[in-house]
Amino acid sequence: MNLTFKFVPFNELNGLTSEKKINRLLEFVKKDKIVLLQGRLKPSEEAWLIQKTMEQQAANKGFKGIELFTIPASRNEKIFSQMRAVVARVLLGSRDELTLIGPGTIIKEIKSNPDRSELLTTVRG
Amino acid sequence: MAVFNIFKDLFDKLSALFSAKKDVKLGLYGPPNAGKSTLANRICKDWLGEEMSSVSAVPHETREVVVKEKIEVKSKGKSLSFNLVDTPGIATKIDYEDFLKFKINKDDAKERAKEATKGVIEAIKWLDDMDAVVVVLDSTINPYSQVNITIIGNLAARDIPVMIAANKTDLKKSDIKAIEAAFPQYPVIGMSAEKGINMDEFYDQLFKVVKK
Ligand SMILES: Nc1nc2c(ncn2[C@@H]2O[C@H](COP(=O)(O)OP(=O)(O)OP(=O)(O)O)[C@@H](O)[C@H]2O)c(=O)[nH]1
Ligand SMILES: [Mg+2]
């Protein structure tokens, strides 16, 4: 599988209804993109994203669900600041919150192929 | 005197009817395998002498919401009636291959995964209905998962009272502090639903959360 990143700036979703937002994000993930969403979803949208994911997973054999992670803006914990630093340097140059949404198979992919530089080249590419 | 007794009896019945305590709808929420059903059974055994849910080491054992009504719980001389709601574990992905290592055959594993996706949807739908929620977490696992954050964020957004049960404290790897650090705004009670450790503190905290 060829995982690539898709950066979704805040204003690309701004103004969309929650439903349209979720659908757009899921469309990217189903095309094996790791979505980097600037900002974060509302709790109700997160819950909805999980529900829609489950619906679509039941309907679509190839779709194994999602990985979802929010990198908070104001956390000092090392892991977060490191992750954010890497992502932000590559893409954003910003200190905003970030939401990562990827295919459910992503962790297996990274584990079986733990070459981060390769992931980063796909970011640039 | 007899007439008085009849009136008194009628009065008692009527007042019981009108002042009838509303049952507290208490949801048990959390990721798969945290021990929600074990806790549900523990509570039921403590107050009704029977169990309500199926427990398993295989994740997604609970795939439909299970409700047990009218559980009278007493703590420190007070009493509350609960409708206890055991929910399917919430996840963002369900891979049937994860079930194969539990010696479940491929077809059954696929069926289990499919049922589990429906269970997740049902659990989230029921969130709105809850009067209070115990978020059950396995205290041997890093609590910083998006599922935990999403569950607690949704409860907060709906103003539903929440406490966290840091379960499985009987295991060596248990780390209650990690859960307290991840969710500092919420009361965290370390406990073992399986071994029945710290249940008095659990009920005490539950009453505090519900009364708020
Ligand atoms: N050591 C230990 N194991 C526990 C404890 N509570 C539950 N378990 C075990 O954890 C596993 C999962 O327990 P369940 O109660 O089925 O978990 P659940 O949260 O209902 O899981 P789902 O229904 O899949 O969402 C089982 O093997 C239990 O025996 C505990 O306090 N200590
Ligand atoms: Mg269960």
mmCIF file of N, CA and C in Angstrom, chain A residues 19-124:
data_model
loop_
_atom_site.group_PDB
_atom_site.id
_atom_site.type_symbol
_atom_site.label_atom_id
_atom_site.label_comp_id
_atom_site.label_asym_id
_atom_site.label_seq_id
_atom_site.Cartn_x
_atom_site.Cartn_y
_atom_site.Cartn_z
ATOM 1 N N GLU A 19 -21.660 17.010 8.409
ATOM 2 C CA GLU A 19 -21.791 15.803 7.598
ATOM 3 C C GLU A 19 -20.858 15.843 6.390
ATOM 4 N N LYS A 20 -20.839 16.989 5.717
ATOM 5 C CA LYS A 20 -19.970 17.119 4.537
ATOM 6 C C LYS A 20 -18.505 17.028 4.925
ATOM 7 N N LYS A 21 -18.177 17.657 6.065
ATOM 8 C CA LYS A 21 -16.802 17.596 6.552
ATOM 9 C C LYS A 21 -16.356 16.151 6.726
ATOM 10 N N ILE A 22 -17.186 15.388 7.466
ATOM 11 C CA ILE A 22 -16.848 13.998 7.781
ATOM 12 C C ILE A 22 -16.720 13.187 6.493
ATOM 13 N N ASN A 23 -17.677 13.397 5.582
ATOM 14 C CA ASN A 23 -17.630 12.639 4.332
ATOM 15 C C ASN A 23 -16.358 12.936 3.560
ATOM 16 N N ARG A 24 -15.995 14.215 3.503
ATOM 17 C CA ARG A 24 -14.796 14.570 2.746
ATOM 18 C C ARG A 24 -13.560 13.917 3.358
ATOM 19 N N LEU A 25 -13.461 13.985 4.690
ATOM 20 C CA LEU A 25 -12.299 13.388 5.359
ATOM 21 C C LEU A 25 -12.236 11.888 5.106
ATOM 22 N N LEU A 26 -13.386 11.239 5.192
ATOM 23 C CA LEU A 26 -13.393 9.782 4.996
ATOM 24 C C LEU A 26 -13.048 9.404 3.560
ATOM 25 N N GLU A 27 -13.467 10.223 2.613
ATOM 26 C CA GLU A 27 -13.112 9.933 1.217
ATOM 27 C C GLU A 27 -11.595 9.897 1.045
ATOM 28 N N PHE A 28 -10.910 10.856 1.643
ATOM 29 C CA PHE A 28 -9.437 10.868 1.560
ATOM 30 C C PHE A 28 -8.863 9.605 2.186
ATOM 31 N N VAL A 29 -9.333 9.275 3.393
ATOM 32 C CA VAL A 29 -8.767 8.134 4.112
ATOM 33 C C VAL A 29 -8.982 6.849 3.317
ATOM 34 N N LYS A 30 -10.151 6.743 2.677
ATOM 35 C CA LYS A 30 -10.424 5.531 1.906
ATOM 36 C C LYS A 30 -9.550 5.441 0.656
ATOM 37 N N LYS A 31 -8.987 6.563 0.255
ATOM 38 C CA LYS A 31 -8.010 6.514 -0.843
ATOM 39 C C LYS A 31 -6.594 6.372 -0.294
ATOM 40 N N ASP A 32 -6.479 5.808 0.904
ATOM 41 C CA ASP A 32 -5.183 5.555 1.534
ATOM 42 C C ASP A 32 -4.370 6.819 1.760
ATOM 43 N N LYS A 33 -5.037 7.887 2.072
ATOM 44 C CA LYS A 33 -4.317 9.099 2.464
ATOM 45 C C LYS A 33 -4.310 9.200 3.989
ATOM 46 N N ILE A 34 -3.225 9.723 4.515
ATOM 47 C CA ILE A 34 -3.219 10.117 5.914
ATOM 48 C C ILE A 34 -3.562 11.603 5.933
ATOM 49 N N VAL A 35 -4.707 11.896 6.484
ATOM 50 C CA VAL A 35 -5.159 13.289 6.485
ATOM 51 C C VAL A 35 -4.518 14.032 7.645
ATOM 52 N N LEU A 36 -3.940 15.185 7.330
ATOM 53 C CA LEU A 36 -3.452 16.096 8.362
ATOM 54 C C LEU A 36 -4.375 17.288 8.351
ATOM 55 N N LEU A 37 -5.237 17.311 9.324
ATOM 56 C CA LEU A 37 -6.243 18.360 9.375
ATOM 57 C C LEU A 37 -5.772 19.459 10.305
ATOM 58 N N GLN A 38 -5.736 20.654 9.775
ATOM 59 C CA GLN A 38 -5.367 21.785 10.619
ATOM 60 C C GLN A 38 -6.527 22.054 11.573
ATOM 61 N N GLY A 39 -6.241 22.128 12.861
ATOM 62 C CA GLY A 39 -7.310 22.303 13.835
ATOM 63 C C GLY A 39 -7.877 20.963 14.249
ATOM 64 N N ARG A 40 -9.042 20.984 14.871
ATOM 65 C CA ARG A 40 -9.632 19.713 15.261
ATOM 66 C C ARG A 40 -11.136 19.750 15.100
ATOM 67 N N LEU A 41 -11.706 18.547 15.124
ATOM 68 C CA LEU A 41 -13.150 18.430 15.004
ATOM 69 C C LEU A 41 -13.800 18.680 16.363
ATOM 70 N N LYS A 42 -15.076 19.050 16.325
ATOM 71 C CA LYS A 42 -15.838 19.148 17.571
ATOM 72 C C LYS A 42 -16.050 17.735 18.107
ATOM 73 N N PRO A 43 -16.248 17.600 19.435
ATOM 74 C CA PRO A 43 -16.491 16.258 19.975
ATOM 75 C C PRO A 43 -17.624 15.538 19.250
ATOM 76 N N SER A 44 -18.700 16.265 18.948
ATOM 77 C CA SER A 44 -19.825 15.605 18.270
ATOM 78 C C SER A 44 -19.414 15.143 16.869
ATOM 79 N N GLU A 45 -18.529 15.907 16.227
ATOM 80 C CA GLU A 45 -18.057 15.495 14.897
ATOM 81 C C GLU A 45 -17.128 14.284 14.985
ATOM 82 N N GLU A 46 -16.324 14.256 16.049
ATOM 83 C CA GLU A 46 -15.469 13.076 16.259
ATOM 84 C C GLU A 46 -16.329 11.827 16.442
ATOM 85 N N ALA A 47 -17.380 11.979 17.256
ATOM 86 C CA ALA A 47 -18.272 10.832 17.493
ATOM 87 C C ALA A 47 -18.930 10.401 16.186
ATOM 88 N N TRP A 48 -19.296 11.383 15.421
ATOM 89 C CA TRP A 48 -19.942 11.092 14.144
ATOM 90 C C TRP A 48 -18.978 10.434 13.160
ATOM 91 N N LEU A 49 -17.737 10.922 13.180
ATOM 92 C CA LEU A 49 -16.717 10.329 12.323
ATOM 93 C C LEU A 49 -16.553 8.840 12.654
ATOM 94 N N ILE A 50 -16.570 8.521 13.946
ATOM 95 C CA ILE A 50 -16.442 7.118 14.339
ATOM 96 C C ILE A 50 -17.660 6.321 13.859
ATOM 97 N N GLN A 51 -18.845 6.892 14.030
ATOM 98 C CA GLN A 51 -20.050 6.174 13.584
ATOM 99 C C GLN A 51 -20.037 5.926 12.082
ATOM 100 N N LYS A 52 -19.701 6.979 11.320
ATOM 101 C CA LYS A 52 -19.647 6.837 9.849
ATOM 102 C C LYS A 52 -18.592 5.823 9.437
ATOM 103 N N THR A 53 -17.455 5.852 10.143
ATOM 104 C CA THR A 53 -16.385 4.904 9.849
ATOM 105 C C THR A 53 -16.882 3.478 10.028
ATOM 106 N N MET A 54 -17.596 3.254 11.125
ATOM 107 C CA MET A 54 -18.111 1.909 11.410
ATOM 108 C C MET A 54 -19.134 1.481 10.357
ATOM 109 N N GLU A 55 -20.003 2.408 9.980
ATOM 110 C CA GLU A 55 -20.992 2.108 8.937
ATOM 111 C C GLU A 55 -20.289 1.680 7.659
ATOM 112 N N GLN A 56 -19.287 2.466 7.278
ATOM 113 C CA GLN A 56 -18.628 2.208 6.001
ATOM 114 C C GLN A 56 -17.745 0.977 6.067
ATOM 115 N N GLN A 57 -17.209 0.715 7.270
ATOM 116 C CA GLN A 57 -16.407 -0.498 7.407
ATOM 117 C C GLN A 57 -17.290 -1.742 7.233
ATOM 118 N N ALA A 58 -18.494 -1.687 7.791
ATOM 119 C CA ALA A 58 -19.404 -2.832 7.666
ATOM 120 C C ALA A 58 -19.823 -3.038 6.219
ATOM 121 N N ALA A 59 -19.913 -1.927 5.464
ATOM 122 C CA ALA A 59 -20.405 -2.009 4.094
ATOM 123 C C ALA A 59 -19.300 -2.329 3.084
ATOM 124 N N ASN A 60 -18.059 -2.083 3.463
ATOM 125 C CA ASN A 60 -16.968 -2.120 2.497
ATOM 126 C C ASN A 60 -15.850 -3.021 3.011
ATOM 127 N N LYS A 61 -15.707 -4.192 2.390
ATOM 128 C CA LYS A 61 -14.768 -5.197 2.892
ATOM 129 C C LYS A 61 -13.330 -4.704 2.981
ATOM 130 N N GLY A 62 -12.928 -3.881 2.018
ATOM 131 C CA GLY A 62 -11.534 -3.466 1.980
ATOM 132 C C GLY A 62 -11.177 -2.406 3.010
ATOM 133 N N PHE A 63 -12.185 -1.783 3.606
ATOM 134 C CA PHE A 63 -11.946 -0.657 4.498
ATOM 135 C C PHE A 63 -11.869 -1.148 5.933
ATOM 136 N N LYS A 64 -10.712 -0.925 6.578
ATOM 137 C CA LYS A 64 -10.490 -1.471 7.911
ATOM 138 C C LYS A 64 -10.622 -0.434 9.011
ATOM 139 N N GLY A 65 -11.400 0.630 8.763
ATOM 140 C CA GLY A 65 -11.545 1.640 9.802
ATOM 141 C C GLY A 65 -10.428 2.667 9.760
ATOM 142 N N ILE A 66 -10.327 3.467 10.815
ATOM 143 C CA ILE A 66 -9.368 4.574 10.793
ATOM 144 C C ILE A 66 -8.514 4.602 12.062
ATOM 145 N N GLU A 67 -7.409 5.289 11.948
ATOM 146 C CA GLU A 67 -6.659 5.733 13.111
ATOM 147 C C GLU A 67 -6.936 7.219 13.229
ATOM 148 N N LEU A 68 -7.168 7.655 14.444
ATOM 149 C CA LEU A 68 -7.523 9.061 14.648
ATOM 150 C C LEU A 68 -6.681 9.601 15.784
ATOM 151 N N PHE A 69 -6.063 10.724 15.563
ATOM 152 C CA PHE A 69 -5.288 11.292 16.656
ATOM 153 C C PHE A 69 -5.225 12.804 16.565
ATOM 154 N N THR A 70 -5.450 13.441 17.675
ATOM 155 C CA THR A 70 -5.333 14.893 17.720
ATOM 156 C C THR A 70 -4.069 15.260 18.469
ATOM 157 N N ILE A 71 -3.283 16.129 17.874
ATOM 158 C CA ILE A 71 -2.087 16.626 18.554
ATOM 159 C C ILE A 71 -2.441 17.986 19.122
ATOM 160 N N PRO A 72 -2.568 18.074 20.433
ATOM 161 C CA PRO A 72 -3.039 19.326 21.022
ATOM 162 C C PRO A 72 -2.022 20.445 20.819
ATOM 163 N N ALA A 73 -2.519 21.658 20.884
ATOM 164 C CA ALA A 73 -1.653 22.807 20.681
ATOM 165 C C ALA A 73 -0.801 23.082 21.914
ATOM 166 N N SER A 74 -1.383 22.879 23.080
ATOM 167 C CA SER A 74 -0.736 23.388 24.284
ATOM 168 C C SER A 74 -0.282 22.283 25.216
ATOM 169 N N ARG A 75 0.359 21.282 24.687
ATOM 170 C CA ARG A 75 0.853 20.224 25.559
ATOM 171 C C ARG A 75 2.352 20.198 25.510
ATOM 172 N N ASN A 76 2.937 19.988 26.657
ATOM 173 C CA ASN A 76 4.384 20.000 26.678
ATOM 174 C C ASN A 76 4.978 18.609 26.568
ATOM 175 N N GLU A 77 4.113 17.616 26.658
ATOM 176 C CA GLU A 77 4.651 16.270 26.632
ATOM 177 C C GLU A 77 5.513 16.079 25.389
ATOM 178 N N LYS A 78 6.638 15.454 25.622
ATOM 179 C CA LYS A 78 7.646 15.321 24.567
ATOM 180 C C LYS A 78 7.086 14.746 23.268
ATOM 181 N N ILE A 79 6.368 13.650 23.427
ATOM 182 C CA ILE A 79 5.930 12.940 22.219
ATOM 183 C C ILE A 79 5.090 13.849 21.325
ATOM 184 N N PHE A 80 4.220 14.631 21.967
ATOM 185 C CA PHE A 80 3.361 15.512 21.176
ATOM 186 C C PHE A 80 4.169 16.607 20.494
ATOM 187 N N SER A 81 5.046 17.234 21.279
ATOM 188 C CA SER A 81 5.781 18.338 20.674
ATOM 189 C C SER A 81 6.696 17.830 19.565
ATOM 190 N N GLN A 82 7.215 16.620 19.764
ATOM 191 C CA GLN A 82 8.065 16.078 18.702
ATOM 192 C C GLN A 82 7.268 15.788 17.433
ATOM 193 N N MET A 83 6.114 15.146 17.650
ATOM 194 C CA MET A 83 5.297 14.818 16.483
ATOM 195 C C MET A 83 4.884 16.094 15.757
ATOM 196 N N ARG A 84 4.448 17.049 16.569
ATOM 197 C CA ARG A 84 3.965 18.279 15.955
ATOM 198 C C ARG A 84 5.106 19.003 15.246
ATOM 199 N N ALA A 85 6.269 18.961 15.888
ATOM 200 C CA ALA A 85 7.405 19.644 15.290
ATOM 201 C C ALA A 85 7.717 19.067 13.912
ATOM 202 N N VAL A 86 7.714 17.742 13.847
ATOM 203 C CA VAL A 86 8.041 17.108 12.570
ATOM 204 C C VAL A 86 7.016 17.505 11.513
ATOM 205 N N VAL A 87 5.754 17.309 11.876
ATOM 206 C CA VAL A 87 4.698 17.576 10.908
ATOM 207 C C VAL A 87 4.661 19.058 10.536
ATOM 208 N N ALA A 88 4.781 19.888 11.556
ATOM 209 C CA ALA A 88 4.671 21.316 11.309
ATOM 210 C C ALA A 88 5.815 21.829 10.453
ATOM 211 N N ARG A 89 7.004 21.280 10.697
ATOM 212 C CA ARG A 89 8.146 21.733 9.925
ATOM 213 C C ARG A 89 7.942 21.398 8.451
ATOM 214 N N VAL A 90 7.430 20.204 8.252
ATOM 215 C CA VAL A 90 7.257 19.769 6.878
ATOM 216 C C VAL A 90 6.166 20.584 6.175
ATOM 217 N N LEU A 91 5.107 20.816 6.863
ATOM 218 C CA LEU A 91 3.920 21.303 6.168
ATOM 219 C C LEU A 91 3.445 22.693 6.537
ATOM 220 N N LEU A 92 3.542 22.981 7.794
ATOM 221 C CA LEU A 92 2.741 24.102 8.282
ATOM 222 C C LEU A 92 3.525 25.321 8.709
ATOM 223 N N GLY A 93 4.611 25.037 9.388
ATOM 224 C CA GLY A 93 5.279 26.133 10.054
ATOM 225 C C GLY A 93 4.357 26.771 11.067
ATOM 226 N N SER A 94 3.494 25.955 11.662
ATOM 227 C CA SER A 94 2.515 26.553 12.566
ATOM 228 C C SER A 94 2.451 25.777 13.873
ATOM 229 N N ARG A 95 1.866 26.398 14.892
ATOM 230 C CA ARG A 95 1.771 25.758 16.196
ATOM 231 C C ARG A 95 0.337 25.326 16.493
ATOM 232 N N ASP A 96 -0.473 25.270 15.484
ATOM 233 C CA ASP A 96 -1.873 24.926 15.690
ATOM 234 C C ASP A 96 -2.050 23.481 16.131
ATOM 235 N N GLU A 97 -3.247 23.215 16.591
ATOM 236 C CA GLU A 97 -3.648 21.830 16.792
ATOM 237 C C GLU A 97 -3.675 21.140 15.442
ATOM 238 N N LEU A 98 -3.455 19.848 15.471
ATOM 239 C CA LEU A 98 -3.486 19.065 14.244
ATOM 240 C C LEU A 98 -4.256 17.792 14.498
ATOM 241 N N THR A 99 -5.021 17.369 13.545
ATOM 242 C CA THR A 99 -5.701 16.084 13.661
ATOM 243 C C THR A 99 -5.182 15.156 12.575
ATOM 244 N N LEU A 100 -4.754 13.990 12.976
ATOM 245 C CA LEU A 100 -4.317 12.997 11.990
ATOM 246 C C LEU A 100 -5.392 11.941 11.850
ATOM 247 N N ILE A 101 -5.800 11.702 10.640
ATOM 248 C CA ILE A 101 -6.763 10.629 10.393
ATOM 249 C C ILE A 101 -6.191 9.762 9.291
ATOM 250 N N GLY A 102 -5.963 8.507 9.602
ATOM 251 C CA GLY A 102 -5.390 7.617 8.593
ATOM 252 C C GLY A 102 -6.152 6.320 8.522
ATOM 253 N N PRO A 103 -5.877 5.531 7.481
ATOM 254 C CA PRO A 103 -6.522 4.223 7.363
ATOM 255 C C PRO A 103 -6.150 3.342 8.552
ATOM 256 N N GLY A 104 -7.066 2.465 8.946
ATOM 257 C CA GLY A 104 -6.828 1.594 10.087
ATOM 258 C C GLY A 104 -5.631 0.684 9.938
ATOM 259 N N THR A 105 -5.173 0.506 8.710
ATOM 260 C CA THR A 105 -4.041 -0.382 8.458
ATOM 261 C C THR A 105 -2.702 0.324 8.642
ATOM 262 N N ILE A 106 -2.745 1.630 8.917
ATOM 263 C CA ILE A 106 -1.512 2.428 8.900
ATOM 264 C C ILE A 106 -0.482 1.942 9.914
ATOM 265 N N ILE A 107 -0.945 1.571 11.118
ATOM 266 C CA ILE A 107 0.009 1.170 12.148
ATOM 267 C C ILE A 107 0.735 -0.100 11.710
ATOM 268 N N LYS A 108 -0.007 -1.027 11.155
ATOM 269 C CA LYS A 108 0.615 -2.248 10.639
ATOM 270 C C LYS A 108 1.647 -1.906 9.569
ATOM 271 N N GLU A 109 1.289 -0.978 8.691
ATOM 272 C CA GLU A 109 2.201 -0.560 7.625
ATOM 273 C C GLU A 109 3.492 -0.015 8.205
ATOM 274 N N ILE A 110 3.346 0.868 9.182
ATOM 275 C CA ILE A 110 4.537 1.513 9.723
ATOM 276 C C ILE A 110 5.377 0.498 10.484
ATOM 277 N N LYS A 111 4.690 -0.432 11.192
ATOM 278 C CA LYS A 111 5.427 -1.449 11.929
ATOM 279 C C LYS A 111 6.191 -2.383 10.993
ATOM 280 N N SER A 112 5.547 -2.746 9.888
ATOM 281 C CA SER A 112 6.213 -3.699 9.008
ATOM 282 C C SER A 112 7.240 -2.991 8.127
ATOM 283 N N ASN A 113 7.197 -1.682 8.110
ATOM 284 C CA ASN A 113 8.121 -0.941 7.275
ATOM 285 C C ASN A 113 8.524 0.336 8.005
ATOM 286 N N PRO A 114 9.341 0.176 9.050
ATOM 287 C CA PRO A 114 9.516 1.287 9.983
ATOM 288 C C PRO A 114 10.490 2.351 9.478
ATOM 289 N N ASP A 115 10.403 2.683 8.233
ATOM 290 C CA ASP A 115 11.338 3.657 7.680
ATOM 291 C C ASP A 115 10.655 5.020 7.603
ATOM 292 N N ARG A 116 10.878 5.802 8.639
ATOM 293 C CA ARG A 116 10.149 7.067 8.710
ATOM 294 C C ARG A 116 10.529 8.019 7.587
ATOM 295 N N SER A 117 11.784 7.920 7.155
ATOM 296 C CA SER A 117 12.194 8.850 6.103
ATOM 297 C C SER A 117 11.340 8.634 4.865
ATOM 298 N N GLU A 118 10.943 7.376 4.671
ATOM 299 C CA GLU A 118 10.095 7.090 3.513
ATOM 300 C C GLU A 118 8.737 7.768 3.653
ATOM 301 N N LEU A 119 8.191 7.716 4.881
ATOM 302 C CA LEU A 119 6.929 8.412 5.118
ATOM 303 C C LEU A 119 7.082 9.900 4.847
ATOM 304 N N LEU A 120 8.223 10.420 5.263
ATOM 305 C CA LEU A 120 8.427 11.854 5.082
ATOM 306 C C LEU A 120 8.606 12.225 3.619
ATOM 307 N N THR A 121 9.241 11.337 2.852
ATOM 308 C CA THR A 121 9.353 11.667 1.426
ATOM 309 C C THR A 121 7.980 11.678 0.773
ATOM 310 N N THR A 122 7.092 10.796 1.272
ATOM 311 C CA THR A 122 5.756 10.850 0.689
ATOM 312 C C THR A 122 5.056 12.150 1.078
ATOM 313 N N VAL A 123 5.432 12.712 2.209
ATOM 314 C CA VAL A 123 4.864 14.008 2.582
ATOM 315 C C VAL A 123 5.266 15.063 1.554
ATOM 316 N N ARG A 124 6.545 15.033 1.241
ATOM 317 C CA ARG A 124 7.016 16.074 0.328
ATOM 318 C C ARG A 124 6.501 15.837 -1.091
#
